[in-house]
Amino acid sequence: MTGIMKQTDTKSIVLGITGGIAAYKAAELVRLLIKQGMEVQVAMTEAACHFISATTMQALSGKPVLTSQWDENENGMAHINLSRQADAIVIAPATADFIAKLAHGMADDLLSAMCLARDCPLLVAPAMNRQMWERAATQRNISLLKADGVGILGPDSGLQACGEEGMGRMLEAAELALGIASCLHPKQMQGVKVLMTAGPTYEPIDAVRGITNRSSGKMGYAVAQAALNLGAEVTLVSGPVALQPPAGATVVRIETAQQMFDAVQARASDCDIFIGVAAVADYRVAHASAQKIKKDGQGMTLELVPNPDILAYVASLPKPPFCVGFAAESENLRDYAERKRRAKKLPLLAANLAQEAIGSEHNQLILFDEAGEHPLPRSGKQQQAQALLQHIIKLRG
Ligand code: CTP
């Protein structure tokens, strides 16, 4: 049987693509949903296949794309099987025609049959010309869908593929991914303010050179995304990374450890949870040169002075937020990590072996708290982030 298997905490989405020019945005949407830790099964109408190829969607989702009701593997039951295994069906883009079919309970192809047979939430992202959107018939159909409990994501207004301007453009993939995540995840962190650091810091030596480290920021950004999914308000103080910040987070970009410290200090009294994921440089150059230093053939000594310890500062505030530290060790993981947790007076510290995590999409954290150690199974950084947040929620009661 093709289709998707449900796993704990991993959300399974059926992404239905119908025939509109905005179908190209569905490719990016699949990528973003997978990055959020979801499994995506793509189903396309025949018209959708004229706009984007099933091969593209298969490569991005890692699963065969379903296009026909008459796939022999599914025994004619794809419309039932798929919706039973899904946490939600998302139609993006949803054409005016497909919205009309949904509103009236038609089921003459795989995707519409699946929507009618579903026992999970249905989300629809309309995409059409502005006249088609404003037409009374479409607005009637949208009202019917809303009354039936279907979630409508967008549309947006702006320049359309036909050259006209107005309402009807499909939301961008990042906005859709955020909307889908917030419909799916229970809001266990609604109203909780999370302040975090992520990525490396960069300590200048001169105008063009500096000291930094190999942190990619992926783990920190995954934690930010997971907290957003749970409804938290996230402020992410980030060092220089080549990552798209998660939509919905307030991002403060800094370069040096001192700038990271200043940004955190200004916000630390107004947060419930502080998570230090950043790989902060422990030292900076005492006298960085404003100009590029010229070589003179001789050796060179740099004087380094310690940077403030941001996490230790926050954890020692008179009324500290719930503080979580990270430790990347290259050896003696358990010993060093637990010592670090106690030294910085942290209720929780997540540790991993640096050589296994840096730059990788995967990680294997061990969580250290007062009760002892809790190893997580190796998985994608998004899943590790979800598990870490569940542990934080448990400890905070
Ligand atoms: N941290 C911080 N400010 C610093 C240094 C570290 O906030 N100046 C935070 C990191 O974000 C992380 C934890 O502290 O959460 C790491 O602890 P630390 O003992 O500083 O780790 P290392 O720098 O790796 O320490 P060592 O070199 O002793 O292993």
Tab-separated table of C-alpha atoms and ligand atoms in Angstrom:
chain	number	residue	atom	x	y	z
A	1	MET	CA	0.000	0.000	0.000
A	2	THR	CA	1.415	3.414	-0.879
A	3	GLY	CA	0.665	6.373	1.353
A	4	ILE	CA	1.932	7.695	4.623
A	5	MET	CA	2.492	6.070	7.975
A	6	LYS	CA	1.578	8.041	11.074
A	7	GLN	CA	4.351	8.511	13.660
A	8	THR	CA	4.067	10.109	17.044
A	9	ASP	CA	4.577	13.856	16.863
A	10	THR	CA	5.220	13.704	13.121
A	11	LYS	CA	2.370	15.304	11.233
A	12	SER	CA	1.288	13.759	7.955
A	13	ILE	CA	-0.091	16.045	5.287
A	14	VAL	CA	-1.783	15.223	2.024
A	15	LEU	CA	-0.966	18.135	-0.270
A	16	GLY	CA	-3.509	18.341	-3.083
A	17	ILE	CA	-2.438	20.396	-6.084
A	18	THR	CA	-5.033	21.602	-8.577
A	19	GLY	CA	-4.530	23.200	-11.980
A	20	GLY	CA	-3.425	26.794	-11.567
A	21	ILE	CA	-0.242	28.712	-12.327
A	22	ALA	CA	0.424	29.001	-8.565
A	23	ALA	CA	1.166	25.243	-8.634
A	24	TYR	CA	4.854	26.183	-8.882
A	25	LYS	CA	4.651	27.505	-5.298
A	26	ALA	CA	3.580	24.035	-4.144
A	27	ALA	CA	7.128	22.804	-4.791
A	28	GLU	CA	8.562	25.237	-2.255
A	29	LEU	CA	5.677	24.464	0.111
A	30	VAL	CA	6.577	20.749	0.154
A	31	ARG	CA	10.173	21.638	0.967
A	32	LEU	CA	9.136	23.905	3.845
A	33	LEU	CA	6.660	21.419	5.328
A	34	ILE	CA	9.284	18.672	5.309
A	35	LYS	CA	11.734	21.085	6.925
A	36	GLN	CA	9.173	21.609	9.680
A	37	GLY	CA	9.300	17.875	10.343
A	38	MET	CA	6.111	16.894	8.472
A	39	GLU	CA	5.575	14.023	6.069
A	40	VAL	CA	4.004	15.076	2.796
A	41	GLN	CA	2.064	12.906	0.367
A	42	VAL	CA	1.290	14.783	-2.838
A	43	ALA	CA	-1.874	14.156	-4.852
A	44	MET	CA	-2.417	16.067	-8.095
A	45	THR	CA	-5.396	16.598	-10.360
A	46	GLU	CA	-4.927	15.975	-14.058
A	47	ALA	CA	-4.991	19.737	-14.684
A	48	ALA	CA	-2.262	20.294	-12.076
A	49	CYS	CA	0.053	18.009	-14.068
A	50	HIS	CA	-0.086	20.565	-16.919
A	51	PHE	CA	1.458	23.186	-14.603
A	52	ILE	CA	4.063	21.242	-12.629
A	53	SER	CA	5.377	17.735	-13.106
A	54	ALA	CA	4.646	14.834	-10.782
A	55	THR	CA	8.363	13.983	-11.033
A	56	THR	CA	9.300	17.299	-9.396
A	57	MET	CA	6.811	16.758	-6.592
A	58	GLN	CA	7.930	13.158	-6.116
A	59	ALA	CA	11.573	14.201	-5.854
A	60	LEU	CA	10.742	16.878	-3.288
A	61	SER	CA	8.333	14.816	-1.177
A	62	GLY	CA	10.266	11.543	-1.475
A	63	LYS	CA	7.026	9.664	-2.181
A	64	PRO	CA	5.262	8.589	-5.379
A	65	VAL	CA	2.684	11.209	-6.362
A	66	LEU	CA	-0.926	10.107	-6.728
A	67	THR	CA	-2.717	11.367	-9.773
A	68	SER	CA	-5.333	8.749	-10.539
A	69	GLN	CA	-8.228	7.127	-8.778
A	70	TRP	CA	-7.475	3.975	-10.700
A	71	ASP	CA	-3.991	3.204	-9.324
A	72	GLU	CA	-3.919	-0.605	-9.042
A	73	ASN	CA	-1.743	-0.569	-5.897
A	74	GLU	CA	-4.472	1.166	-3.964
A	75	ASN	CA	-7.215	-1.293	-4.949
A	76	GLY	CA	-9.464	1.671	-5.857
A	77	MET	CA	-9.367	2.821	-2.224
A	78	ALA	CA	-6.707	5.552	-2.399
A	79	HIS	CA	-9.297	8.206	-1.517
A	80	ILE	CA	-10.100	6.403	1.743
A	81	ASN	CA	-6.598	5.130	2.622
A	82	LEU	CA	-4.888	8.469	2.159
A	83	SER	CA	-7.261	10.566	4.186
A	84	ARG	CA	-7.264	8.010	7.046
A	85	GLN	CA	-3.493	8.312	7.408
A	86	ALA	CA	-3.367	12.103	7.167
A	87	ASP	CA	-3.516	14.696	9.932
A	88	ALA	CA	-4.789	17.208	7.382
A	89	ILE	CA	-5.474	17.647	3.698
A	90	VAL	CA	-4.217	20.904	2.220
A	91	ILE	CA	-5.284	22.037	-1.237
A	92	ALA	CA	-2.712	24.493	-2.611
A	93	PRO	CA	-3.358	25.939	-5.051
A	94	ALA	CA	-7.146	25.531	-4.984
A	95	THR	CA	-8.743	26.741	-8.221
A	96	ALA	CA	-12.214	28.303	-8.405
A	97	ASP	CA	-13.405	25.118	-10.079
A	98	PHE	CA	-12.047	22.846	-7.345
A	99	ILE	CA	-13.493	25.091	-4.629
A	100	ALA	CA	-16.886	24.808	-6.351
A	101	LYS	CA	-16.556	21.010	-6.386
A	102	LEU	CA	-15.647	20.933	-2.689
A	103	ALA	CA	-18.511	23.231	-1.752
A	104	HIS	CA	-21.003	20.977	-3.493
A	105	GLY	CA	-19.600	17.624	-2.403
A	106	MET	CA	-18.562	16.456	-5.862
A	107	ALA	CA	-16.160	13.537	-6.028
A	108	ASP	CA	-15.317	12.838	-9.666
A	109	ASP	CA	-11.531	12.521	-9.305
A	110	LEU	CA	-9.065	11.218	-6.706
A	111	LEU	CA	-8.502	14.527	-4.926
A	112	SER	CA	-12.141	15.589	-4.636
A	113	ALA	CA	-13.139	12.037	-3.594
A	114	MET	CA	-10.426	12.100	-0.921
A	115	CYS	CA	-11.688	15.430	0.406
A	116	LEU	CA	-15.241	14.090	0.626
A	117	ALA	CA	-14.095	10.845	2.284
A	118	ARG	CA	-11.776	12.526	4.796
A	119	ASP	CA	-11.935	12.348	8.580
A	120	CYS	CA	-9.277	15.031	9.144
A	121	PRO	CA	-9.191	18.832	8.801
A	122	LEU	CA	-9.230	20.338	5.296
A	123	LEU	CA	-7.322	23.533	4.485
A	124	VAL	CA	-7.730	25.353	1.201
A	125	ALA	CA	-5.428	27.987	-0.341
A	126	PRO	CA	-7.388	29.707	-3.125
A	127	ALA	CA	-5.519	30.913	-6.209
A	128	MET	CA	-7.290	32.565	-9.135
A	129	ASN	CA	-7.813	35.704	-11.202
A	130	ARG	CA	-9.362	38.568	-9.204
A	131	GLN	CA	-12.626	38.552	-11.205
A	132	MET	CA	-13.042	34.846	-10.549
A	133	TRP	CA	-12.375	35.418	-6.837
A	134	GLU	CA	-14.816	38.334	-6.581
A	135	ARG	CA	-17.564	36.548	-8.561
A	136	ALA	CA	-20.617	35.950	-6.374
A	137	ALA	CA	-20.547	32.221	-7.137
A	138	THR	CA	-16.998	31.865	-5.778
A	139	GLN	CA	-17.773	33.926	-2.704
A	140	ARG	CA	-20.878	31.770	-2.088
A	141	ASN	CA	-18.741	28.642	-2.358
A	142	ILE	CA	-16.133	30.023	0.027
A	143	SER	CA	-18.886	30.839	2.546
A	144	LEU	CA	-20.196	27.276	2.225
A	145	LEU	CA	-16.725	25.846	2.863
A	146	LYS	CA	-16.217	28.092	5.906
A	147	ALA	CA	-19.602	27.032	7.265
A	148	ASP	CA	-18.510	23.402	6.792
A	149	GLY	CA	-15.436	24.042	8.967
A	150	VAL	CA	-12.915	24.125	6.120
A	151	GLY	CA	-9.905	26.405	6.837
A	152	ILE	CA	-9.282	29.047	4.168
A	153	LEU	CA	-5.667	30.259	3.874
A	154	GLY	CA	-5.550	33.541	1.921
A	155	PRO	CA	-5.779	34.577	-0.824
A	156	ASP	CA	-3.538	37.626	-1.017
A	157	SER	CA	-3.760	40.656	-3.264
A	158	GLY	CA	-1.098	41.781	-5.702
A	159	LEU	CA	0.102	41.370	-9.265
A	160	GLN	CA	-1.390	38.285	-10.895
A	161	ALA	CA	-0.014	35.945	-13.528
A	162	CYS	CA	-2.534	37.370	-16.041
A	163	GLY	CA	-1.095	40.870	-15.509
A	164	GLU	CA	-4.099	42.172	-13.554
A	165	GLU	CA	-3.806	43.336	-9.987
A	166	GLY	CA	-6.135	42.409	-7.123
A	167	MET	CA	-7.300	39.703	-4.722
A	168	GLY	CA	-6.810	36.074	-5.666
A	169	ARG	CA	-3.053	35.466	-5.565
A	170	MET	CA	-2.113	32.387	-3.579
A	171	LEU	CA	-0.214	33.083	-0.352
A	172	GLU	CA	3.540	32.608	-0.520
A	173	ALA	CA	4.821	29.146	0.466
A	174	ALA	CA	6.324	30.397	3.764
A	175	GLU	CA	2.999	31.958	4.819
A	176	LEU	CA	1.140	28.768	3.914
A	177	ALA	CA	3.626	26.603	5.836
A	178	LEU	CA	3.127	28.768	8.901
A	179	GLY	CA	-0.678	28.673	8.562
A	180	ILE	CA	-0.666	24.888	8.142
A	181	ALA	CA	1.642	24.368	11.144
A	182	SER	CA	-0.470	26.577	13.366
A	183	CYS	CA	-3.655	24.687	12.408
A	184	LEU	CA	-2.036	21.338	13.179
A	185	HIS	CA	-0.087	21.707	16.367
A	186	PRO	CA	-1.789	21.955	19.741
A	187	LYS	CA	-0.951	25.386	21.130
A	188	GLN	CA	0.876	24.160	24.232
A	189	MET	CA	3.007	27.309	24.298
A	190	GLN	CA	0.325	29.885	23.516
A	191	GLY	CA	1.285	33.204	25.121
A	192	VAL	CA	4.732	31.904	26.193
A	193	LYS	CA	7.594	34.272	25.354
A	194	VAL	CA	10.740	32.494	24.183
A	195	LEU	CA	14.029	34.355	23.790
A	196	MET	CA	16.758	32.415	22.023
A	197	THR	CA	20.245	32.696	20.582
A	198	ALA	CA	21.400	30.765	17.526
A	199	GLY	CA	24.241	30.431	15.059
A	200	PRO	CA	27.888	31.402	15.492
A	201	THR	CA	29.286	34.770	16.518
A	202	TYR	CA	31.952	36.612	14.530
A	203	GLU	CA	34.741	38.391	16.380
A	204	PRO	CA	36.663	40.794	14.124
A	205	ILE	CA	40.461	40.751	13.987
A	206	ASP	CA	40.634	43.558	11.440
A	207	ALA	CA	38.428	45.072	8.718
A	208	VAL	CA	38.234	41.817	6.743
A	209	ARG	CA	39.203	38.963	9.075
A	210	GLY	CA	37.636	37.471	12.125
A	211	ILE	CA	37.242	34.530	14.512
A	212	THR	CA	34.140	32.408	14.134
A	213	ASN	CA	33.134	28.734	14.316
A	214	ARG	CA	31.370	26.074	12.271
A	215	SER	CA	27.867	26.434	13.750
A	216	SER	CA	25.297	26.517	10.912
A	217	GLY	CA	22.420	27.755	13.075
A	218	LYS	CA	20.243	24.824	11.917
A	219	MET	CA	19.575	23.461	15.410
A	220	GLY	CA	18.675	26.903	16.805
A	221	TYR	CA	16.425	27.726	13.869
A	222	ALA	CA	14.726	24.318	14.252
A	223	VAL	CA	14.035	25.079	17.943
A	224	ALA	CA	12.601	28.486	16.969
A	225	GLN	CA	10.339	26.855	14.369
A	226	ALA	CA	9.158	24.179	16.806
A	227	ALA	CA	8.333	26.818	19.447
A	228	LEU	CA	6.416	28.868	16.860
A	229	ASN	CA	4.470	25.760	15.873
A	230	LEU	CA	3.379	25.407	19.502
A	231	GLY	CA	2.114	28.991	19.573
A	232	ALA	CA	5.063	30.629	21.376
A	233	GLU	CA	6.172	34.215	20.724
A	234	VAL	CA	9.751	33.766	19.584
A	235	THR	CA	12.582	36.299	19.536
A	236	LEU	CA	15.633	34.882	17.821
A	237	VAL	CA	18.956	36.638	18.360
A	238	SER	CA	20.984	35.225	15.515
A	239	GLY	CA	24.607	35.297	14.492
A	240	PRO	CA	25.550	35.259	10.786
A	241	VAL	CA	23.967	32.183	9.148
A	242	ALA	CA	22.839	31.286	5.631
A	243	LEU	CA	19.323	30.304	6.701
A	244	GLN	CA	15.879	31.726	6.038
A	245	PRO	CA	14.470	32.775	9.429
A	246	PRO	CA	11.250	30.970	10.385
A	247	ALA	CA	8.214	33.068	9.470
A	248	GLY	CA	6.589	34.561	12.542
A	249	ALA	CA	9.768	34.937	14.638
A	250	THR	CA	11.165	38.337	15.602
A	251	VAL	CA	14.758	38.140	14.396
A	252	VAL	CA	17.549	40.305	15.809
A	253	ARG	CA	20.687	39.966	13.694
A	254	ILE	CA	24.035	40.450	15.389
A	255	GLU	CA	27.657	39.593	14.646
A	256	THR	CA	29.731	39.687	17.833
A	257	ALA	CA	29.206	38.018	21.211
A	258	GLN	CA	29.013	41.469	22.817
A	259	GLN	CA	26.190	42.470	20.425
A	260	MET	CA	24.433	39.163	21.213
A	261	PHE	CA	24.831	39.879	24.910
A	262	ASP	CA	23.430	43.427	24.509
A	263	ALA	CA	20.440	42.144	22.502
A	264	VAL	CA	19.686	39.451	25.095
A	265	GLN	CA	20.246	41.737	28.085
A	266	ALA	CA	17.703	44.233	26.700
A	267	ARG	CA	15.055	41.513	26.404
A	268	ALA	CA	15.824	38.979	29.146
A	269	SER	CA	13.488	40.422	31.754
A	270	ASP	CA	10.539	40.073	29.378
A	271	CYS	CA	10.662	36.370	28.533
A	272	ASP	CA	9.437	33.120	30.093
A	273	ILE	CA	12.038	30.830	28.552
A	274	PHE	CA	15.604	31.515	27.436
A	275	ILE	CA	17.316	28.985	25.184
A	276	GLY	CA	20.999	29.498	24.379
A	277	VAL	CA	21.673	27.495	21.244
A	278	ALA	CA	24.312	29.863	19.831
A	279	ALA	CA	27.931	28.818	19.619
A	280	VAL	CA	29.199	32.003	21.239
A	281	ALA	CA	32.895	32.774	20.845
A	282	ASP	CA	34.373	32.586	24.330
A	283	TYR	CA	37.037	35.180	23.440
A	284	ARG	CA	37.342	38.278	21.282
A	285	VAL	CA	40.384	40.148	20.005
A	286	ALA	CA	41.366	42.805	22.539
A	287	HIS	CA	42.319	45.429	19.956
A	288	ALA	CA	40.669	44.712	16.622
A	289	SER	CA	42.105	46.844	13.844
A	290	ALA	CA	39.736	49.121	11.936
A	291	GLN	CA	41.968	48.696	8.874
A	292	LYS	CA	43.197	45.530	7.192
A	293	ILE	CA	46.398	44.392	8.916
A	294	LYS	CA	49.336	44.091	6.491
A	295	LYS	CA	51.707	41.136	6.831
A	296	ASP	CA	55.367	41.838	7.612
A	297	GLY	CA	56.795	38.340	7.337
A	298	GLN	CA	57.064	38.016	11.101
A	299	GLY	CA	54.925	35.946	13.474
A	300	MET	CA	51.904	37.565	15.024
A	301	THR	CA	50.307	37.344	18.466
A	302	LEU	CA	46.653	38.188	19.012
A	303	GLU	CA	45.590	39.171	22.491
A	304	LEU	CA	42.220	37.616	23.323
A	305	VAL	CA	39.938	38.702	26.141
A	306	PRO	CA	36.919	36.739	27.425
A	307	ASN	CA	33.422	37.538	26.178
A	308	PRO	CA	30.486	37.798	28.579
A	309	ASP	CA	28.716	34.468	29.183
A	310	ILE	CA	25.210	35.286	27.966
A	311	LEU	CA	23.500	32.170	29.302
A	312	ALA	CA	25.164	32.394	32.710
A	313	TYR	CA	24.115	36.057	32.902
A	314	VAL	CA	20.454	35.276	32.182
A	315	ALA	CA	20.411	32.267	34.528
A	316	SER	CA	21.759	34.404	37.387
A	317	LEU	CA	19.170	37.192	37.071
A	318	PRO	CA	17.170	37.690	40.301
A	319	LYS	CA	14.046	36.329	38.586
A	320	PRO	CA	15.478	34.245	35.753
A	321	PRO	CA	13.351	32.791	32.969
A	322	PHE	CA	13.465	29.005	32.543
A	323	CYS	CA	16.994	28.669	31.120
A	324	VAL	CA	18.106	25.999	28.685
A	325	GLY	CA	21.697	25.563	27.585
A	326	PHE	CA	23.355	23.634	24.798
A	327	ALA	CA	26.719	21.952	24.910
A	328	ALA	CA	28.657	20.611	21.966
A	329	GLU	CA	31.468	18.408	23.205
A	330	SER	CA	34.065	16.414	21.316
A	331	GLU	CA	34.672	13.904	24.165
A	332	ASN	CA	33.483	13.042	27.708
A	333	LEU	CA	30.028	14.243	26.734
A	334	ARG	CA	28.122	13.190	29.857
A	335	ASP	CA	30.658	14.447	32.348
A	336	TYR	CA	31.294	17.830	30.699
A	337	ALA	CA	27.619	18.447	29.969
A	338	GLU	CA	26.382	17.795	33.491
A	339	ARG	CA	29.244	19.890	34.920
A	340	LYS	CA	28.281	22.751	32.574
A	341	ARG	CA	24.617	22.511	33.607
A	342	ARG	CA	25.490	22.759	37.289
A	343	ALA	CA	28.085	25.510	36.817
A	344	LYS	CA	25.597	27.708	34.970
A	345	LYS	CA	22.694	26.741	37.311
A	346	LEU	CA	20.466	25.510	34.505
A	347	PRO	CA	17.359	23.364	34.987
A	348	LEU	CA	18.027	21.821	31.561
A	349	LEU	CA	20.937	21.372	29.186
A	350	ALA	CA	20.928	19.642	25.804
A	351	ALA	CA	24.249	18.103	24.789
A	352	ASN	CA	25.562	16.474	21.671
A	353	LEU	CA	28.824	15.401	20.114
A	354	ALA	CA	30.026	18.326	18.008
A	355	GLN	CA	31.459	16.096	15.276
A	356	GLU	CA	28.054	14.422	14.790
A	357	ALA	CA	25.956	17.591	14.702
A	358	ILE	CA	27.838	20.461	13.071
A	359	GLY	CA	26.489	21.170	9.592
A	360	SER	CA	24.382	17.988	9.628
A	361	GLU	CA	20.617	17.787	9.116
A	362	HIS	CA	20.497	15.257	11.960
A	363	ASN	CA	21.398	15.239	15.603
A	364	GLN	CA	21.230	13.095	18.736
A	365	LEU	CA	20.723	15.149	21.867
A	366	ILE	CA	21.028	13.965	25.435
A	367	LEU	CA	18.962	16.090	27.815
A	368	PHE	CA	20.378	16.654	31.310
A	369	ASP	CA	18.152	17.860	34.143
A	370	GLU	CA	17.895	17.437	37.932
A	371	ALA	CA	16.394	13.980	37.450
A	372	GLY	CA	19.316	12.712	35.357
A	373	GLU	CA	19.914	12.190	31.668
A	374	HIS	CA	17.432	11.552	28.892
A	375	PRO	CA	18.907	10.450	25.544
A	376	LEU	CA	16.786	11.187	22.466
A	377	PRO	CA	16.865	8.834	19.475
A	378	ARG	CA	18.897	10.188	16.531
A	379	SER	CA	16.627	12.065	14.092
A	380	GLY	CA	16.275	15.258	12.064
A	381	LYS	CA	17.007	18.508	13.898
A	382	GLN	CA	13.322	19.496	13.679
A	383	GLN	CA	12.286	16.315	15.531
A	384	GLN	CA	15.035	16.857	18.115
A	385	ALA	CA	13.742	20.408	18.595
A	386	GLN	CA	10.166	19.149	19.075
A	387	ALA	CA	11.301	16.611	21.666
A	388	LEU	CA	13.361	19.252	23.495
A	389	LEU	CA	10.341	21.574	23.700
A	390	GLN	CA	8.131	18.767	24.989
A	391	HIS	CA	10.706	18.184	27.735
A	392	ILE	CA	10.748	21.909	28.587
A	393	ILE	CA	6.929	21.932	28.762
A	394	LYS	CA	7.029	18.913	31.091
A	395	LEU	CA	9.652	20.435	33.400
A	396	ARG	CA	7.833	23.779	33.587
A	397	GLY	CA	4.683	21.875	34.579
B	1	CTP	N1	27.037	30.470	25.968
B	1	CTP	C1	26.666	31.794	26.117
B	1	CTP	N2	27.625	32.774	26.140
B	1	CTP	C2	28.916	32.479	26.025
B	1	CTP	C3	29.315	31.142	25.869
B	1	CTP	C4	28.350	30.154	25.839
B	1	CTP	O1	25.481	32.078	26.219
B	1	CTP	N3	29.806	33.444	26.045
B	1	CTP	C5	26.018	29.430	26.005
B	1	CTP	C6	25.826	28.695	24.694
B	1	CTP	O2	24.827	29.292	23.907
B	1	CTP	C7	25.427	27.304	25.177
B	1	CTP	C8	26.250	27.126	26.424
B	1	CTP	O3	26.449	28.447	26.914
B	1	CTP	O4	24.078	27.243	25.540
B	1	CTP	C9	27.571	26.493	26.149
B	1	CTP	O5	28.334	26.505	27.314
B	1	CTP	P1	29.895	26.800	27.343
B	1	CTP	O6	30.413	26.285	28.617
B	1	CTP	O7	30.216	28.205	27.125
B	1	CTP	O8	30.338	25.959	26.102
B	1	CTP	P2	31.715	26.063	25.417
B	1	CTP	O9	32.039	27.440	24.973
B	1	CTP	O10	31.677	25.023	24.361
B	1	CTP	O11	32.616	25.714	26.670
B	1	CTP	P3	33.980	24.918	26.701
B	1	CTP	O12	34.828	25.619	25.711
B	1	CTP	O13	34.422	25.068	28.100
B	1	CTP	O14	33.627	23.510	26.347
